[in-house]
Amino acid sequence: KNEVEQSPQNLTAQEGEFITINCSYSVGISALHWLQQHPGGGIVSLFMLSSGKKKHGRLIATINIQEKHSSLHITASHPRDSAVYICAGTSQETSGSRLTFGEGTQLTVNP
Amino acid sequence: DVKVTQSSRYLVKRTGEKVFLECVQDMDHENMFWYRQDPGLGLRLIYFSYDVKMKEKGDIPEGYSVSREKKERFSLILESASTNQTSMYLCASSLMTGAYEQYFGPGTRLTVT
């Protein structure tokens, strides 16, 4: 069992739909990261959070520390949101700022 | 804005060659990381460095070494490239130890033939 698990692995949506990607973790973390990777490889950090909720434009990230669960929501999805979304935790148990990654969710938004 | 650059986007090397992948960050970050990314396996940490000349093994260090002689530059070295090292290599940096964002470079797609 991976220490960070995401669901679903693949998600296809129609433009305008509300999208939720889930992340569960089994290790102690000091922060939870959501990353976005477009075709071609570059990875961009979307959010880093340790409690509550953060919002940036149409993206919302929430975390429930007690349940060890985080969600990434995309409102009014658009084809340009098509990407791989990766959840990662900064572990409390390892040195430095090492991240433990989920396997990613491939999102495709069709026009 | 933090900028992390990598020396090549695409690289083709032959089995047995010595390969250098270079990464440079321009924001005086203490921590730098090398990952490889493979389909179905996600991102895996090869090595990281938390200071000049300091390094620590990640999850898959075998077949790799690193060098950090200056704070802004972190090099990944494949001493004798093998076909199973064909992969996407990503460099990242973060401000310091602790819960800080990691900033990623564009990646180098290495093919070893």
Short mmCIF file of N, CA, C and O in Angstrom, two decimals, chain A:
data_model
loop_
_atom_site.label_atom_id
_atom_site.label_comp_id
_atom_site.label_asym_id
_atom_site.label_seq_id
_atom_site.Cartn_x
_atom_site.Cartn_y
_atom_site.Cartn_z
N LYS A 1 0.85 -1.18 0.00
CA LYS A 1 0.00 0.00 0.00
C LYS A 1 0.89 1.24 0.00
O LYS A 1 1.82 1.37 0.79
N ASN A 2 0.64 2.17 -0.96
CA ASN A 2 1.40 3.41 -1.00
C ASN A 2 1.07 4.28 0.20
O ASN A 2 -0.04 4.26 0.71
N GLU A 3 2.07 5.09 0.60
CA GLU A 3 1.84 5.98 1.74
C GLU A 3 0.93 7.13 1.36
O GLU A 3 0.29 7.73 2.22
N VAL A 4 0.91 7.49 0.08
CA VAL A 4 0.01 8.53 -0.42
C VAL A 4 -0.76 7.93 -1.59
O VAL A 4 -0.14 7.48 -2.56
N GLU A 5 -2.06 7.93 -1.49
CA GLU A 5 -2.89 7.34 -2.54
C GLU A 5 -3.88 8.37 -3.06
O GLU A 5 -4.50 9.11 -2.28
N GLN A 6 -4.01 8.37 -4.39
CA GLN A 6 -4.94 9.28 -5.03
C GLN A 6 -6.04 8.50 -5.73
O GLN A 6 -5.84 7.37 -6.18
N SER A 7 -7.18 9.16 -5.85
CA SER A 7 -8.26 8.60 -6.65
C SER A 7 -9.06 9.73 -7.27
O SER A 7 -9.20 10.81 -6.65
N PRO A 8 -9.58 9.52 -8.46
CA PRO A 8 -9.33 8.36 -9.31
C PRO A 8 -7.97 8.47 -10.00
O PRO A 8 -7.33 9.51 -9.94
N GLN A 9 -7.56 7.41 -10.67
CA GLN A 9 -6.31 7.46 -11.44
C GLN A 9 -6.51 8.22 -12.74
O GLN A 9 -5.61 8.89 -13.22
N ASN A 10 -7.70 8.06 -13.32
CA ASN A 10 -8.05 8.75 -14.56
C ASN A 10 -9.44 9.34 -14.41
O ASN A 10 -10.32 8.73 -13.80
N LEU A 11 -9.61 10.53 -14.97
CA LEU A 11 -10.88 11.23 -14.85
C LEU A 11 -11.13 11.98 -16.15
O LEU A 11 -10.28 12.76 -16.60
N THR A 12 -12.30 11.75 -16.74
CA THR A 12 -12.70 12.48 -17.93
C THR A 12 -13.95 13.27 -17.61
O THR A 12 -14.90 12.73 -17.01
N ALA A 13 -13.96 14.53 -17.97
CA ALA A 13 -15.09 15.40 -17.66
C ALA A 13 -15.44 16.24 -18.87
O ALA A 13 -14.63 16.40 -19.80
N GLN A 14 -16.64 16.78 -18.86
CA GLN A 14 -17.07 17.73 -19.88
C GLN A 14 -16.79 19.14 -19.36
O GLN A 14 -16.90 19.40 -18.16
N GLU A 15 -16.49 20.01 -20.29
CA GLU A 15 -16.23 21.40 -19.93
C GLU A 15 -17.37 21.95 -19.08
O GLU A 15 -18.55 21.73 -19.38
N GLY A 16 -17.00 22.62 -18.01
CA GLY A 16 -17.99 23.22 -17.12
C GLY A 16 -18.29 22.39 -15.89
O GLY A 16 -18.86 22.91 -14.92
N GLU A 17 -17.93 21.13 -15.90
CA GLU A 17 -18.23 20.26 -14.75
C GLU A 17 -17.36 20.61 -13.55
O GLU A 17 -16.25 21.13 -13.68
N PHE A 18 -17.89 20.28 -12.38
CA PHE A 18 -17.16 20.40 -11.11
C PHE A 18 -16.38 19.10 -10.91
O PHE A 18 -16.93 18.02 -11.02
N ILE A 19 -15.10 19.24 -10.60
CA ILE A 19 -14.21 18.08 -10.52
C ILE A 19 -13.62 17.97 -9.12
O ILE A 19 -13.26 18.98 -8.50
N THR A 20 -13.54 16.74 -8.64
CA THR A 20 -12.90 16.48 -7.35
C THR A 20 -11.88 15.37 -7.50
O THR A 20 -12.20 14.31 -8.06
N ILE A 21 -10.69 15.61 -7.02
CA ILE A 21 -9.64 14.59 -6.94
C ILE A 21 -9.30 14.40 -5.47
O ILE A 21 -9.15 15.38 -4.73
N ASN A 22 -9.20 13.15 -5.06
CA ASN A 22 -8.99 12.84 -3.65
C ASN A 22 -7.59 12.31 -3.38
O ASN A 22 -6.98 11.65 -4.23
N CYS A 23 -7.11 12.55 -2.17
CA CYS A 23 -5.80 12.11 -1.74
C CYS A 23 -5.88 11.66 -0.28
O CYS A 23 -6.34 12.42 0.57
N SER A 24 -5.44 10.45 -0.03
CA SER A 24 -5.37 9.94 1.34
C SER A 24 -3.93 9.56 1.65
O SER A 24 -3.21 9.06 0.78
N TYR A 25 -3.52 9.80 2.88
CA TYR A 25 -2.14 9.50 3.24
C TYR A 25 -2.09 8.76 4.56
O TYR A 25 -2.95 8.95 5.43
N SER A 26 -1.08 7.92 4.72
CA SER A 26 -0.97 7.09 5.91
C SER A 26 0.23 7.48 6.77
O SER A 26 0.43 6.90 7.83
N VAL A 27 1.01 8.43 6.31
CA VAL A 27 2.18 8.86 7.09
C VAL A 27 1.88 10.19 7.75
O VAL A 27 0.96 10.91 7.33
N GLY A 28 2.67 10.50 8.79
CA GLY A 28 2.54 11.82 9.38
C GLY A 28 3.15 12.85 8.45
O GLY A 28 4.25 12.66 7.96
N ILE A 29 2.43 13.89 8.16
CA ILE A 29 2.95 14.92 7.28
C ILE A 29 2.86 16.28 7.96
O ILE A 29 2.01 16.51 8.81
N SER A 30 3.75 17.16 7.55
CA SER A 30 3.70 18.53 8.05
C SER A 30 3.02 19.45 7.04
O SER A 30 2.60 20.55 7.40
N ALA A 31 2.91 19.01 5.79
CA ALA A 31 2.19 19.79 4.79
C ALA A 31 1.80 18.88 3.63
O ALA A 31 2.47 17.88 3.37
N LEU A 32 0.75 19.26 2.95
CA LEU A 32 0.24 18.51 1.81
C LEU A 32 0.32 19.42 0.59
O LEU A 32 -0.08 20.60 0.66
N HIS A 33 0.87 18.88 -0.49
CA HIS A 33 1.06 19.66 -1.71
C HIS A 33 0.19 19.12 -2.83
O HIS A 33 0.02 17.90 -2.96
N TRP A 34 -0.35 20.01 -3.63
CA TRP A 34 -0.98 19.64 -4.89
C TRP A 34 -0.15 20.24 -6.03
O TRP A 34 0.14 21.43 -6.04
N LEU A 35 0.21 19.38 -6.96
CA LEU A 35 1.05 19.75 -8.10
C LEU A 35 0.30 19.48 -9.39
O LEU A 35 -0.56 18.58 -9.45
N GLN A 36 0.64 20.24 -10.43
CA GLN A 36 0.03 20.06 -11.75
C GLN A 36 1.13 19.83 -12.77
O GLN A 36 2.13 20.57 -12.78
N GLN A 37 0.93 18.85 -13.61
CA GLN A 37 1.91 18.55 -14.66
C GLN A 37 1.21 18.46 -16.01
O GLN A 37 0.40 17.57 -16.24
N HIS A 38 1.58 19.40 -16.88
CA HIS A 38 1.03 19.40 -18.24
C HIS A 38 1.87 18.51 -19.13
O HIS A 38 3.05 18.23 -18.82
N PRO A 39 1.31 18.06 -20.26
CA PRO A 39 2.10 17.29 -21.22
C PRO A 39 3.37 18.06 -21.57
O PRO A 39 3.35 19.26 -21.77
N GLY A 40 4.48 17.37 -21.64
CA GLY A 40 5.76 18.04 -21.86
C GLY A 40 6.61 18.05 -20.62
O GLY A 40 7.82 18.28 -20.69
N GLY A 41 6.00 17.81 -19.45
CA GLY A 41 6.79 17.50 -18.27
C GLY A 41 6.80 18.49 -17.13
O GLY A 41 6.90 18.08 -16.00
N GLY A 42 6.72 19.81 -17.40
CA GLY A 42 6.91 20.78 -16.32
C GLY A 42 5.88 20.61 -15.20
O GLY A 42 4.71 20.41 -15.44
N ILE A 43 6.35 20.68 -13.96
CA ILE A 43 5.48 20.53 -12.79
C ILE A 43 5.39 21.87 -12.10
O ILE A 43 6.40 22.54 -11.86
N VAL A 44 4.15 22.23 -11.75
CA VAL A 44 3.89 23.50 -11.08
C VAL A 44 3.22 23.21 -9.74
O VAL A 44 2.32 22.36 -9.67
N SER A 45 3.66 23.89 -8.71
CA SER A 45 3.03 23.75 -7.41
C SER A 45 1.75 24.58 -7.40
O SER A 45 1.78 25.79 -7.66
N LEU A 46 0.61 23.95 -7.10
CA LEU A 46 -0.66 24.65 -7.03
C LEU A 46 -0.94 25.14 -5.61
O LEU A 46 -1.35 26.29 -5.41
N PHE A 47 -0.79 24.24 -4.66
CA PHE A 47 -1.10 24.56 -3.27
C PHE A 47 -0.14 23.81 -2.34
O PHE A 47 0.31 22.72 -2.66
N MET A 48 0.12 24.44 -1.20
CA MET A 48 0.71 23.75 -0.07
C MET A 48 -0.15 24.12 1.14
O MET A 48 -0.37 25.30 1.40
N LEU A 49 -0.67 23.11 1.83
CA LEU A 49 -1.52 23.42 2.98
C LEU A 49 -1.31 22.44 4.10
O LEU A 49 -0.97 21.28 3.87
N SER A 50 -1.48 22.92 5.31
CA SER A 50 -1.34 22.07 6.48
C SER A 50 -2.63 22.01 7.28
O SER A 50 -2.76 21.20 8.20
N SER A 51 -3.59 22.87 6.94
CA SER A 51 -4.89 22.81 7.59
C SER A 51 -5.90 23.58 6.75
O SER A 51 -5.51 24.44 5.94
N GLY A 52 -7.17 23.24 6.94
CA GLY A 52 -8.24 24.04 6.35
C GLY A 52 -8.35 23.98 4.85
O GLY A 52 -8.40 22.91 4.25
N LYS A 53 -8.38 25.14 4.25
CA LYS A 53 -8.77 25.26 2.85
C LYS A 53 -8.02 26.42 2.22
O LYS A 53 -7.76 27.43 2.88
N LYS A 54 -7.65 26.24 0.93
CA LYS A 54 -7.06 27.34 0.18
C LYS A 54 -7.74 27.42 -1.18
O LYS A 54 -8.15 26.40 -1.74
N LYS A 55 -7.82 28.63 -1.72
CA LYS A 55 -8.50 28.86 -2.99
C LYS A 55 -7.63 29.73 -3.87
O LYS A 55 -7.04 30.71 -3.41
N HIS A 56 -7.55 29.33 -5.15
CA HIS A 56 -6.85 30.17 -6.11
C HIS A 56 -7.59 30.07 -7.43
O HIS A 56 -7.57 29.05 -8.11
N GLY A 57 -8.30 31.14 -7.75
CA GLY A 57 -9.11 31.13 -8.96
C GLY A 57 -10.19 30.07 -8.89
O GLY A 57 -10.99 30.06 -7.94
N ARG A 58 -10.21 29.17 -9.86
CA ARG A 58 -11.23 28.10 -9.88
C ARG A 58 -10.79 26.86 -9.10
O ARG A 58 -11.50 25.86 -9.07
N LEU A 59 -9.63 26.90 -8.52
CA LEU A 59 -9.11 25.74 -7.79
C LEU A 59 -9.25 25.93 -6.29
O LEU A 59 -8.99 27.03 -5.78
N ILE A 60 -9.69 24.86 -5.63
CA ILE A 60 -9.84 24.87 -4.18
C ILE A 60 -9.20 23.60 -3.64
O ILE A 60 -9.43 22.50 -4.17
N ALA A 61 -8.40 23.73 -2.59
CA ALA A 61 -7.81 22.57 -1.94
C ALA A 61 -8.22 22.56 -0.49
O ALA A 61 -8.23 23.61 0.17
N THR A 62 -8.58 21.38 0.01
CA THR A 62 -8.97 21.23 1.41
C THR A 62 -8.17 20.09 2.02
O THR A 62 -7.70 19.19 1.32
N ILE A 63 -8.03 20.14 3.32
CA ILE A 63 -7.35 19.06 4.03
C ILE A 63 -8.04 18.81 5.36
O ILE A 63 -8.45 19.77 6.04
N ASN A 64 -8.19 17.53 5.71
CA ASN A 64 -8.73 17.12 7.01
C ASN A 64 -7.63 16.32 7.68
O ASN A 64 -7.37 15.16 7.33
N ILE A 65 -6.97 16.94 8.64
CA ILE A 65 -5.81 16.32 9.28
C ILE A 65 -6.22 15.06 10.04
O ILE A 65 -5.51 14.05 10.01
N GLN A 66 -7.35 15.11 10.73
CA GLN A 66 -7.78 13.95 11.53
C GLN A 66 -8.04 12.74 10.66
O GLN A 66 -7.70 11.61 11.02
N GLU A 67 -8.64 12.98 9.48
CA GLU A 67 -8.96 11.88 8.59
C GLU A 67 -7.83 11.58 7.61
O GLU A 67 -7.94 10.65 6.81
N LYS A 68 -6.76 12.36 7.63
CA LYS A 68 -5.63 12.19 6.72
C LYS A 68 -6.12 12.15 5.27
O LYS A 68 -5.82 11.22 4.50
N HIS A 69 -6.82 13.19 4.90
CA HIS A 69 -7.44 13.24 3.58
C HIS A 69 -7.43 14.66 3.06
O HIS A 69 -7.64 15.62 3.81
N SER A 70 -7.16 14.78 1.76
CA SER A 70 -7.20 16.07 1.10
C SER A 70 -7.95 15.94 -0.21
O SER A 70 -7.98 14.86 -0.82
N SER A 71 -8.57 17.02 -0.64
CA SER A 71 -9.26 17.05 -1.92
C SER A 71 -8.83 18.27 -2.71
O SER A 71 -8.57 19.34 -2.12
N LEU A 72 -8.78 18.11 -4.01
CA LEU A 72 -8.58 19.22 -4.93
C LEU A 72 -9.85 19.34 -5.77
O LEU A 72 -10.29 18.35 -6.37
N HIS A 73 -10.44 20.53 -5.76
CA HIS A 73 -11.65 20.76 -6.52
C HIS A 73 -11.35 21.76 -7.64
O HIS A 73 -10.61 22.73 -7.43
N ILE A 74 -11.95 21.52 -8.79
CA ILE A 74 -11.88 22.47 -9.90
C ILE A 74 -13.30 22.83 -10.27
O ILE A 74 -14.11 21.95 -10.62
N THR A 75 -13.64 24.10 -10.16
CA THR A 75 -14.97 24.55 -10.54
C THR A 75 -14.95 25.02 -12.00
O THR A 75 -13.92 25.50 -12.48
N ALA A 76 -16.08 24.85 -12.68
CA ALA A 76 -16.22 25.29 -14.07
C ALA A 76 -15.01 24.84 -14.90
O ALA A 76 -14.29 25.66 -15.48
N SER A 77 -14.80 23.54 -14.95
CA SER A 77 -13.60 23.00 -15.61
C SER A 77 -13.52 23.41 -17.08
O SER A 77 -14.54 23.66 -17.75
N HIS A 78 -12.31 23.47 -17.56
CA HIS A 78 -12.01 23.93 -18.91
C HIS A 78 -10.99 22.98 -19.53
O HIS A 78 -10.18 22.40 -18.80
N PRO A 79 -11.00 22.82 -20.85
CA PRO A 79 -10.01 21.93 -21.47
C PRO A 79 -8.56 22.23 -21.09
O PRO A 79 -7.74 21.33 -21.02
N ARG A 80 -8.26 23.48 -20.80
CA ARG A 80 -6.87 23.80 -20.42
C ARG A 80 -6.51 23.25 -19.03
O ARG A 80 -5.35 23.28 -18.63
N ASP A 81 -7.52 22.77 -18.27
CA ASP A 81 -7.24 22.12 -16.98
C ASP A 81 -6.74 20.69 -17.18
O ASP A 81 -6.32 20.04 -16.21
N SER A 82 -6.81 20.18 -18.40
CA SER A 82 -6.34 18.82 -18.67
C SER A 82 -4.86 18.71 -18.34
O SER A 82 -4.03 19.45 -18.88
N ALA A 83 -4.55 17.80 -17.43
CA ALA A 83 -3.18 17.67 -16.93
C ALA A 83 -3.16 16.49 -15.97
O ALA A 83 -4.20 15.89 -15.67
N VAL A 84 -1.99 16.19 -15.47
CA VAL A 84 -1.86 15.23 -14.37
C VAL A 84 -1.76 16.02 -13.07
O VAL A 84 -0.98 16.98 -12.98
N TYR A 85 -2.56 15.64 -12.10
CA TYR A 85 -2.56 16.30 -10.79
C TYR A 85 -1.96 15.33 -9.77
O TYR A 85 -2.38 14.18 -9.67
N ILE A 86 -0.97 15.83 -9.04
CA ILE A 86 -0.20 14.98 -8.13
C ILE A 86 -0.32 15.52 -6.72
O ILE A 86 -0.13 16.72 -6.48
N CYS A 87 -0.62 14.63 -5.82
CA CYS A 87 -0.68 14.94 -4.40
C CYS A 87 0.64 14.48 -3.77
O CYS A 87 1.17 13.43 -4.13
N ALA A 88 1.17 15.25 -2.84
CA ALA A 88 2.43 14.86 -2.19
C ALA A 88 2.44 15.40 -0.76
O ALA A 88 1.89 16.47 -0.50
N GLY A 89 3.09 14.66 0.13
CA GLY A 89 3.19 15.10 1.51
C GLY A 89 4.63 15.35 1.91
O GLY A 89 5.52 14.59 1.51
N THR A 90 4.85 16.42 2.67
CA THR A 90 6.15 16.63 3.30
C THR A 90 6.12 15.81 4.57
O THR A 90 5.37 16.10 5.50
N SER A 91 6.94 14.75 4.59
CA SER A 91 6.87 13.79 5.68
C SER A 91 7.51 14.34 6.95
O SER A 91 8.53 15.03 6.91
N GLN A 92 6.91 14.02 8.07
CA GLN A 92 7.50 14.36 9.36
C GLN A 92 8.60 13.39 9.75
O GLN A 92 9.39 13.67 10.63
N GLU A 93 8.65 12.26 9.04
CA GLU A 93 9.51 11.16 9.49
C GLU A 93 10.84 11.09 8.76
O GLU A 93 11.69 10.30 9.11
N THR A 94 11.02 11.89 7.73
CA THR A 94 12.27 11.83 6.98
C THR A 94 12.96 13.19 7.05
O THR A 94 12.36 14.19 7.38
N SER A 95 14.20 13.18 6.71
CA SER A 95 14.99 14.40 6.84
C SER A 95 14.73 15.35 5.67
O SER A 95 14.17 14.97 4.65
N GLY A 96 15.15 16.57 5.85
CA GLY A 96 15.04 17.56 4.80
C GLY A 96 13.59 17.87 4.49
O GLY A 96 12.73 17.86 5.36
N SER A 97 13.34 18.16 3.26
CA SER A 97 12.01 18.51 2.82
C SER A 97 11.48 17.48 1.85
O SER A 97 10.78 17.80 0.90
N ARG A 98 11.80 16.22 2.09
CA ARG A 98 11.43 15.18 1.14
C ARG A 98 9.92 15.10 1.00
O ARG A 98 9.18 15.21 1.98
N LEU A 99 9.50 14.89 -0.24
CA LEU A 99 8.08 14.69 -0.53
C LEU A 99 7.81 13.21 -0.80
O LEU A 99 8.62 12.52 -1.41
N THR A 100 6.65 12.77 -0.33
CA THR A 100 6.15 11.44 -0.67
C THR A 100 5.00 11.66 -1.63
O THR A 100 4.02 12.33 -1.28
N PHE A 101 5.11 11.10 -2.84
CA PHE A 101 4.17 11.40 -3.91
C PHE A 101 3.10 10.34 -4.08
O PHE A 101 3.36 9.14 -3.93
N GLY A 102 1.91 10.80 -4.45
CA GLY A 102 0.91 9.90 -4.99
C GLY A 102 1.24 9.62 -6.44
O GLY A 102 2.15 10.23 -7.02
N GLU A 103 0.51 8.71 -7.05
CA GLU A 103 0.81 8.31 -8.43
C GLU A 103 0.23 9.25 -9.47
O GLU A 103 0.52 9.13 -10.65
N GLY A 104 -0.59 10.18 -9.04
CA GLY A 104 -1.13 11.14 -9.99
C GLY A 104 -2.50 10.77 -10.51
O GLY A 104 -2.87 9.60 -10.56
N THR A 105 -3.25 11.79 -10.89
CA THR A 105 -4.56 11.63 -11.52
C THR A 105 -4.52 12.32 -12.87
O THR A 105 -4.24 13.51 -12.95
N GLN A 106 -4.76 11.54 -13.92
CA GLN A 106 -4.81 12.11 -15.27
C GLN A 106 -6.21 12.66 -15.51
O GLN A 106 -7.19 11.91 -15.56
N LEU A 107 -6.31 13.99 -15.66
CA LEU A 107 -7.59 14.64 -15.91
C LEU A 107 -7.66 15.06 -17.37
O LEU A 107 -6.76 15.73 -17.88
N THR A 108 -8.75 14.71 -18.00
CA THR A 108 -9.04 15.16 -19.37
C THR A 108 -10.38 15.87 -19.36
O THR A 108 -11.38 15.29 -18.93
N VAL A 109 -10.39 17.12 -19.79
CA VAL A 109 -11.63 17.89 -19.89
C VAL A 109 -11.93 18.11 -21.36
O VAL A 109 -11.16 18.74 -22.07
N ASN A 110 -13.05 17.58 -21.77
CA ASN A 110 -13.45 17.68 -23.18
C ASN A 110 -14.32 18.90 -23.42
O ASN A 110 -15.15 19.26 -22.57
N PRO A 111 -14.15 19.56 -24.58
CA PRO A 111 -14.97 20.75 -24.87
C PRO A 111 -16.40 20.36 -25.17
O PRO A 111 -16.72 19.22 -25.49
#
